[in-house]
CSV table of C-alpha atoms in Angstrom, one decimal:
chain,number,residue,atom,x,y,z
A,9,UNK,CA,0.0,0.0,0.0
A,10,UNK,CA,0.9,3.7,-0.1
A,11,UNK,CA,2.6,5.4,2.8
A,12,UNK,CA,4.3,8.6,3.7
A,13,UNK,CA,7.1,9.0,6.2
A,14,UNK,CA,8.2,12.4,7.5
A,15,UNK,CA,10.6,13.6,10.1
A,16,UNK,CA,9.5,13.6,13.7
A,17,UNK,CA,8.9,17.0,15.3
A,18,UNK,CA,8.6,19.3,16.9
A,19,UNK,CA,11.1,21.4,15.1
A,20,UNK,CA,12.1,24.7,16.8
A,21,UNK,CA,14.0,27.3,14.8
A,22,UNK,CA,14.9,30.9,15.2
A,23,UNK,CA,13.5,33.5,12.8
A,24,UNK,CA,15.4,33.7,9.5
A,25,UNK,CA,16.8,30.2,9.9
A,26,UNK,CA,16.8,27.6,7.1
A,27,UNK,CA,14.1,25.0,7.2
A,28,UNK,CA,14.1,21.4,5.9
A,29,UNK,CA,11.4,18.9,6.7
A,30,UNK,CA,12.2,15.5,5.2
A,31,UNK,CA,9.5,13.4,3.5
A,32,UNK,CA,9.8,10.1,1.7
A,33,UNK,CA,7.0,8.0,0.2
A,34,UNK,CA,6.1,4.6,-1.0
A,35,UNK,CA,3.5,4.2,-3.7
A,36,UNK,CA,2.5,1.5,-6.2
A,37,UNK,CA,1.9,3.9,-9.1
A,38,UNK,CA,2.9,7.4,-10.0
A,39,UNK,CA,1.5,9.7,-7.3
A,40,UNK,CA,1.1,13.4,-7.0
A,41,UNK,CA,2.8,14.8,-4.0
A,42,UNK,CA,1.7,17.6,-1.6
A,43,UNK,CA,2.5,19.6,1.4
A,44,UNK,CA,-0.4,20.7,3.5
A,45,UNK,CA,-0.2,23.1,6.4
A,46,UNK,CA,-2.4,23.6,9.5
A,47,UNK,CA,-2.0,26.9,11.2
A,48,UNK,CA,-3.1,27.1,14.9
A,49,UNK,CA,-6.9,27.0,15.1
A,50,UNK,CA,-7.4,26.6,11.4
A,51,UNK,CA,-8.0,23.8,8.9
A,52,UNK,CA,-5.8,22.0,6.4
A,53,UNK,CA,-4.5,24.2,3.6
A,54,UNK,CA,-2.7,23.1,0.5
A,55,UNK,CA,0.8,24.7,0.6
A,56,UNK,CA,2.3,23.3,-2.6
A,57,UNK,CA,2.2,20.3,-4.9
A,58,UNK,CA,4.1,18.5,-7.7
A,59,UNK,CA,2.5,16.1,-10.0
A,60,UNK,CA,5.4,14.4,-11.7
A,61,UNK,CA,9.1,13.6,-11.3
A,62,UNK,CA,11.5,16.6,-11.1
A,63,UNK,CA,8.6,19.0,-10.7
A,64,UNK,CA,9.2,21.7,-8.1
A,65,UNK,CA,6.3,23.0,-6.1
A,66,UNK,CA,6.6,26.4,-4.5
A,67,UNK,CA,4.5,28.8,-2.5
A,68,UNK,CA,5.1,31.5,0.2
A,69,UNK,CA,8.8,30.9,0.0
A,70,UNK,CA,8.5,27.2,0.5
A,71,UNK,CA,9.8,24.7,-2.1
A,72,UNK,CA,9.8,21.0,-2.6
A,73,UNK,CA,11.1,18.9,-5.5
A,74,UNK,CA,9.6,15.6,-6.6
A,75,UNK,CA,12.5,13.2,-6.6
A,76,UNK,CA,11.5,9.9,-8.0
A,77,UNK,CA,14.9,8.3,-7.7
A,78,UNK,CA,15.0,8.8,-3.9
A,79,UNK,CA,11.2,8.8,-3.5
A,80,UNK,CA,11.4,12.0,-1.6
A,81,UNK,CA,9.6,15.4,-1.4
A,82,UNK,CA,11.5,17.4,1.2
A,83,UNK,CA,10.1,20.8,2.2
A,84,UNK,CA,12.5,23.7,2.4
A,85,UNK,CA,12.4,27.4,3.1
A,86,UNK,CA,15.4,29.7,3.1
A,87,UNK,CA,14.3,32.0,5.9
A,88,UNK,CA,11.4,31.2,8.2
A,89,UNK,CA,9.2,33.7,10.0
A,90,UNK,CA,7.3,33.4,13.2
A,91,UNK,CA,4.1,33.3,11.1
A,92,UNK,CA,5.3,30.0,9.6
A,93,UNK,CA,4.7,28.2,12.9
A,94,UNK,CA,2.3,25.4,12.1
A,95,UNK,CA,2.0,21.7,11.5
A,96,UNK,CA,3.2,20.5,8.1
A,97,UNK,CA,1.9,17.4,6.5
A,98,UNK,CA,3.5,15.6,3.6
A,99,UNK,CA,0.9,13.7,1.5
A,100,UNK,CA,0.4,11.8,-1.7
A,101,UNK,CA,-2.5,11.0,-4.0
A,102,UNK,CA,-2.3,7.8,-6.0
A,103,UNK,CA,-3.7,8.8,-9.3
A,104,UNK,CA,-4.4,5.2,-10.4
A,105,UNK,CA,-7.5,4.9,-8.2
A,106,UNK,CA,-9.8,7.1,-10.2
A,107,UNK,CA,-10.4,9.4,-7.2
A,108,UNK,CA,-8.4,11.6,-4.9
A,109,UNK,CA,-7.8,9.6,-1.8
A,110,UNK,CA,-5.0,11.3,0.2
A,111,UNK,CA,-2.4,9.4,2.2
A,112,UNK,CA,-0.8,11.6,4.8
A,113,UNK,CA,2.4,11.5,6.9
A,114,UNK,CA,2.3,12.0,10.7
A,115,UNK,CA,2.8,15.8,10.5
A,116,UNK,CA,5.8,17.9,11.7
A,117,UNK,CA,5.1,20.7,14.1
A,118,UNK,CA,7.3,23.8,13.4
A,119,UNK,CA,7.8,26.5,16.0
A,120,UNK,CA,9.6,29.6,15.0
A,121,UNK,CA,10.8,31.8,17.8
A,122,UNK,CA,11.7,35.5,17.4
B,15,UNK,CA,-16.9,30.1,-3.5
B,16,UNK,CA,-17.7,28.9,-0.1
B,17,UNK,CA,-15.3,26.3,1.3
B,18,UNK,CA,-16.0,23.0,3.0
B,19,UNK,CA,-17.8,23.7,6.2
B,20,UNK,CA,-17.8,21.5,9.3
B,21,UNK,CA,-19.6,21.7,12.5
B,22,UNK,CA,-19.4,21.7,15.3
B,23,UNK,CA,-15.8,23.0,15.5
B,24,UNK,CA,-15.4,21.4,18.9
B,25,UNK,CA,-17.3,18.8,20.8
B,26,UNK,CA,-16.7,17.4,24.3
B,27,UNK,CA,-18.8,14.4,25.2
B,28,UNK,CA,-18.7,11.6,27.8
B,29,UNK,CA,-17.8,8.1,27.0
B,30,UNK,CA,-20.9,6.2,25.9
B,31,UNK,CA,-22.7,9.2,24.5
B,32,UNK,CA,-23.5,9.8,20.8
B,33,UNK,CA,-22.0,12.5,18.7
B,34,UNK,CA,-22.9,13.5,15.1
B,35,UNK,CA,-20.5,15.5,13.0
B,36,UNK,CA,-21.6,17.3,9.9
B,37,UNK,CA,-19.9,18.3,6.7
B,38,UNK,CA,-21.1,20.6,4.0
B,39,UNK,CA,-18.9,20.2,0.9
B,40,UNK,CA,-18.3,22.7,-1.8
B,41,UNK,CA,-21.5,23.0,-3.9
B,42,UNK,CA,-21.3,20.7,-6.9
B,43,UNK,CA,-18.5,18.5,-5.5
B,44,UNK,CA,-19.4,14.9,-6.1
B,45,UNK,CA,-16.6,13.4,-4.0
B,46,UNK,CA,-16.7,13.7,-0.2
B,47,UNK,CA,-14.1,12.3,2.2
B,48,UNK,CA,-13.8,11.9,5.9
B,49,UNK,CA,-10.4,11.7,7.6
B,50,UNK,CA,-9.3,11.6,11.2
B,51,UNK,CA,-6.2,12.5,13.1
B,52,UNK,CA,-5.8,11.1,16.6
B,53,UNK,CA,-3.2,12.3,19.2
B,54,UNK,CA,-0.5,13.6,17.0
B,55,UNK,CA,-0.5,10.7,14.6
B,56,UNK,CA,-1.0,10.7,10.8
B,57,UNK,CA,-4.2,11.9,9.3
B,58,UNK,CA,-6.0,8.7,8.3
B,59,UNK,CA,-8.6,8.1,5.6
B,60,UNK,CA,-12.0,6.9,6.9
B,61,UNK,CA,-14.3,6.8,3.9
B,62,UNK,CA,-15.2,8.2,0.5
B,63,UNK,CA,-18.6,9.1,-1.0
B,64,UNK,CA,-19.3,9.6,-4.6
B,65,UNK,CA,-22.6,11.5,-4.5
B,66,UNK,CA,-24.7,9.6,-2.1
B,67,UNK,CA,-22.9,6.2,-2.5
B,68,UNK,CA,-20.1,4.9,-0.3
B,69,UNK,CA,-17.2,4.2,-2.7
B,70,UNK,CA,-14.6,3.2,-0.1
B,71,UNK,CA,-15.2,2.7,3.6
B,72,UNK,CA,-12.0,0.7,4.2
B,73,UNK,CA,-10.8,3.2,6.8
B,74,UNK,CA,-13.8,3.1,9.2
B,75,UNK,CA,-12.5,1.8,12.5
B,76,UNK,CA,-15.5,-0.2,13.6
B,77,UNK,CA,-19.3,-0.4,13.5
B,78,UNK,CA,-19.6,2.4,16.1
B,79,UNK,CA,-19.1,4.8,13.2
B,80,UNK,CA,-21.8,5.5,10.7
B,81,UNK,CA,-21.5,7.9,7.8
B,82,UNK,CA,-24.3,9.1,5.6
B,83,UNK,CA,-24.6,11.5,2.7
B,84,UNK,CA,-28.2,12.5,2.2
B,85,UNK,CA,-29.1,13.2,-1.4
B,86,UNK,CA,-25.4,13.5,-2.3
B,87,UNK,CA,-25.1,16.9,-0.5
B,88,UNK,CA,-24.0,17.2,3.1
B,89,UNK,CA,-22.7,14.3,5.1
B,90,UNK,CA,-22.9,13.2,8.7
B,91,UNK,CA,-20.6,11.0,10.7
B,92,UNK,CA,-22.1,9.6,13.8
B,93,UNK,CA,-20.2,7.9,16.6
B,94,UNK,CA,-22.3,5.7,18.9
B,95,UNK,CA,-21.3,5.0,21.6
B,96,UNK,CA,-18.2,7.1,21.8
B,97,UNK,CA,-15.1,5.7,23.3
B,98,UNK,CA,-12.0,7.5,24.7
B,99,UNK,CA,-9.9,6.5,21.7
B,100,UNK,CA,-12.3,8.3,19.4
B,101,UNK,CA,-10.9,11.6,20.5
B,102,UNK,CA,-9.1,13.5,17.7
B,103,UNK,CA,-9.7,15.9,14.9
B,104,UNK,CA,-12.1,14.8,12.1
B,105,UNK,CA,-11.6,16.4,8.8
B,106,UNK,CA,-13.9,16.4,5.8
B,107,UNK,CA,-12.8,17.1,2.3
B,108,UNK,CA,-14.5,17.4,-1.1
B,109,UNK,CA,-13.5,17.4,-4.7
B,110,UNK,CA,-15.0,17.5,-8.2
B,111,UNK,CA,-14.1,14.5,-10.2
B,112,UNK,CA,-13.2,16.5,-13.3
B,113,UNK,CA,-10.7,18.8,-11.6
B,114,UNK,CA,-9.4,16.5,-8.9
B,115,UNK,CA,-8.6,19.4,-6.5
B,116,UNK,CA,-9.3,18.4,-2.9
B,117,UNK,CA,-10.4,21.0,-0.4
B,118,UNK,CA,-10.4,20.4,3.3
B,119,UNK,CA,-12.6,21.8,6.0
B,120,UNK,CA,-11.4,23.2,9.3
B,121,UNK,CA,-12.1,20.0,11.1
B,122,UNK,CA,-14.1,19.1,14.2
B,123,UNK,CA,-12.1,18.5,17.4
B,124,UNK,CA,-13.8,15.7,19.3
B,125,UNK,CA,-12.9,15.0,22.9
B,126,UNK,CA,-14.3,12.0,24.7
B,127,UNK,CA,-13.9,12.1,28.5
């Protein structure tokens, strides 16, 4: 079956530090990959996505590249802000199923301190 | 366009009681999904509706959980009787088959005491 593994949290960084949250996946087909974010008190929001190998998703200064050879989709940001504090979920959708069932990782809580 | 709406946003109930969660998908979305996150673990798939039909309910934990989608519009997820381990955040999501974009609601935080 499909699975997503992401690094354990929580991650605590100082403002303007570099962020990496590792994510690897296992899938039977050719999935689309996603990062979702949940800010405190809010719902899940799509942060970025990549639909095929070597695609780079980017949004709000965050980036992730779909690496088929290493089955990875690591999230990076060059300079984090306090407002980036949230829980980040790596996820995939297996496109072979005919519908959009999402498989999530465990989530990584990021806390950015001033 | 209005997003996916869930209510209540929070619910605290005693063990053995019944709770019903509601989800209103984006208008016109034929696919509706329920997910759950318990105690800092991964968000797990519960089930999937296509219009009013259950397409995949492989993630439903046991027969204390009952989901319905009346007329292919809103959906309810009833837990009866609730147990302590049912505590968590229940997310609903919807999508339109032709576009495939999945939109999540804000979730319902359920606490069973």
